[in-house]
Coordinates of C-alpha atoms in Angstrom, one line a residue:
M1 CA 33.1 -48.2 63.2
N2 CA 31.8 -47.3 59.7
T3 CA 32.9 -44.1 58.2
P4 CA 30.5 -41.1 58.2
K5 CA 30.1 -41.6 54.4
H6 CA 29.0 -45.2 54.9
V7 CA 26.6 -44.3 57.7
I8 CA 25.1 -41.6 55.4
E9 CA 24.6 -44.3 52.7
I10 CA 22.8 -46.5 55.2
L11 CA 20.6 -43.7 56.4
N12 CA 19.8 -42.7 52.8
E13 CA 18.7 -46.3 52.1
L14 CA 16.3 -46.1 55.0
I15 CA 15.0 -42.8 53.7
Q16 CA 14.3 -44.4 50.4
I17 CA 12.6 -47.4 52.1
N18 CA 10.4 -45.0 54.0
N19 CA 9.6 -43.1 50.7
D20 CA 8.6 -46.5 49.3
R21 CA 6.3 -47.0 52.2
I22 CA 4.7 -43.6 51.8
K23 CA 4.1 -44.2 48.1
G24 CA 2.8 -47.7 48.8
Y25 CA 0.3 -46.5 51.4
E26 CA -0.8 -43.7 49.2
Q27 CA -1.5 -46.2 46.5
A28 CA -3.2 -48.5 49.1
L29 CA -5.3 -45.6 50.3
N30 CA -6.3 -44.8 46.7
D31 CA -7.3 -48.5 46.2
T32 CA -9.2 -48.8 49.5
P33 CA -12.9 -47.9 49.5
D34 CA -13.9 -45.4 52.2
T35 CA -16.2 -48.0 53.7
E36 CA -13.0 -49.9 54.8
T37 CA -12.4 -47.4 57.6
D38 CA -10.1 -49.7 59.6
L39 CA -7.7 -49.9 56.6
V40 CA -8.0 -46.2 55.8
V41 CA -7.0 -45.3 59.3
L42 CA -4.2 -47.8 59.5
F43 CA -2.7 -47.0 56.1
D44 CA -2.9 -43.2 56.9
K45 CA -1.1 -43.8 60.2
M46 CA 1.6 -45.8 58.6
K47 CA 2.1 -43.2 55.9
T48 CA 2.4 -40.5 58.6
E49 CA 4.8 -42.7 60.5
S50 CA 7.2 -42.8 57.6
V51 CA 7.0 -39.1 57.1
E52 CA 8.2 -38.6 60.7
Y53 CA 11.0 -41.2 60.2
I54 CA 12.2 -39.5 57.1
S55 CA 12.5 -36.3 58.9
Q56 CA 14.7 -37.9 61.6
L57 CA 16.8 -39.7 59.1
Q58 CA 17.3 -36.6 57.0
N59 CA 18.3 -34.6 60.0
A60 CA 20.9 -37.2 60.9
V61 CA 22.3 -37.2 57.3
V62 CA 22.6 -33.4 57.3
Q63 CA 24.3 -33.4 60.7
M64 CA 26.9 -35.7 59.3
G65 CA 27.5 -33.4 56.4
G66 CA 25.6 -35.5 53.8
Q67 CA 22.9 -34.9 51.3
P68 CA 19.6 -36.7 52.1
A69 CA 18.3 -39.1 49.5
A70 CA 15.2 -38.4 47.5
G71 CA 13.0 -40.8 45.7
T72 CA 12.3 -44.5 46.2
T73 CA 14.0 -47.8 45.5
V74 CA 13.8 -49.6 42.2
P75 CA 12.4 -52.8 43.7
G76 CA 9.7 -50.5 45.4
K77 CA 8.8 -49.0 42.1
I78 CA 8.5 -52.4 40.5
Y79 CA 6.4 -53.7 43.3
R80 CA 4.0 -50.7 43.3
A81 CA 3.6 -51.2 39.5
W82 CA 2.7 -54.8 40.0
M83 CA 0.3 -53.9 42.8
E84 CA -1.4 -51.3 40.6
L85 CA -1.8 -53.8 37.8
N86 CA -3.1 -56.5 40.1
M87 CA -5.8 -54.2 41.5
A88 CA -6.7 -52.9 38.0
L89 CA -7.1 -56.5 36.7
N90 CA -8.8 -57.9 39.8
G91 CA -10.6 -55.0 41.3
Y92 CA -10.5 -54.2 45.0
N93 CA -9.8 -57.3 47.1
R94 CA -9.0 -56.7 50.8
T95 CA -7.0 -59.9 51.1
A96 CA -4.8 -59.1 48.1
L97 CA -4.3 -55.5 49.3
L98 CA -3.3 -56.6 52.8
S99 CA -0.9 -59.2 51.2
C100 CA 0.8 -56.4 49.2
C101 CA 1.1 -54.2 52.3
A102 CA 2.5 -57.2 54.3
H103 CA 5.1 -57.6 51.7
G104 CA 6.1 -54.0 51.9
E105 CA 6.2 -54.1 55.7
Q106 CA 8.5 -57.1 55.5
A107 CA 10.8 -55.2 53.1
A108 CA 11.0 -52.3 55.6
Q109 CA 11.8 -54.8 58.5
S110 CA 14.6 -56.3 56.4
A111 CA 16.1 -52.9 55.5
Y112 CA 16.1 -51.8 59.1
A113 CA 17.7 -55.1 60.2
D114 CA 20.3 -54.8 57.6
A115 CA 21.1 -51.2 58.7
L116 CA 21.4 -52.4 62.3
D117 CA 23.8 -55.1 61.3
N118 CA 26.4 -52.4 60.7
D119 CA 28.5 -50.8 63.4
L120 CA 26.7 -47.5 63.6
P121 CA 27.3 -44.7 66.1
L122 CA 25.3 -45.2 69.3
D123 CA 23.1 -42.1 68.7
V124 CA 22.2 -43.4 65.2
S125 CA 21.6 -47.0 66.1
S126 CA 19.5 -45.8 69.0
F127 CA 16.9 -43.9 67.0
I128 CA 17.0 -46.5 64.2
N129 CA 16.1 -49.2 66.9
V130 CA 13.2 -47.0 68.0
Q131 CA 12.0 -46.7 64.4
K132 CA 12.4 -50.4 63.8
A133 CA 10.4 -51.3 66.9
A134 CA 7.5 -49.1 65.8
L135 CA 7.7 -50.5 62.3
C136 CA 7.5 -54.0 63.8
Y137 CA 4.2 -53.0 65.4
S138 CA 2.9 -51.9 62.0
H139 CA 4.2 -55.0 60.4
D140 CA 2.4 -57.2 63.0
A141 CA -0.8 -55.2 62.6
V142 CA -0.9 -55.7 58.8
H143 CA 0.0 -59.3 59.2
A144 CA -2.7 -59.9 61.8
L145 CA -5.4 -58.3 59.5
W146 CA -4.1 -60.3 56.5
N147 CA -4.1 -63.6 58.4
E148 CA -7.6 -62.9 59.7
R149 CA -8.8 -62.2 56.2
K150 CA -7.2 -65.3 54.8
T151 CA -8.9 -67.3 57.4
L152 CA -12.3 -65.8 56.6
D153 CA -11.7 -66.3 52.9
Q154 CA -10.8 -70.0 53.5
S155 CA -13.9 -70.5 55.6
Y156 CA -16.1 -69.7 52.6
V157 CA -14.5 -72.2 50.4
L158 CA -16.4 -75.5 50.2

């Protein structure tokens, strides 16, 4: 089994991934017109979801005697900067925005899968599995909207 220090590191990585998610969806909400109510509701739900997950992860880190991580990951910062530049240069584009969100959701899925590849204590792996399952639903929802939009965009091409 992993040492408590190693488990704390894993949990802190998940905290940072969820911080990335929050920042990404804040940016997506800022880039989304209010008329796109389905996206506004979805992005706000996903942001709130990560706030809840961070709270659970932080509690677990503290219970193990660790210090919860703050901030985001470097790849997340780079990706959000690219997303901001893309939107600034091209204006609002639903397909591009959903593509960016789909990429972020895939990064979250990968981070959770990596975490669960470790030999974690049962109580920790249990709540991480629950979070990952909910994140999978979010991942699928974004991908479905993105695929739907790509199909619509392609149908207008002659």
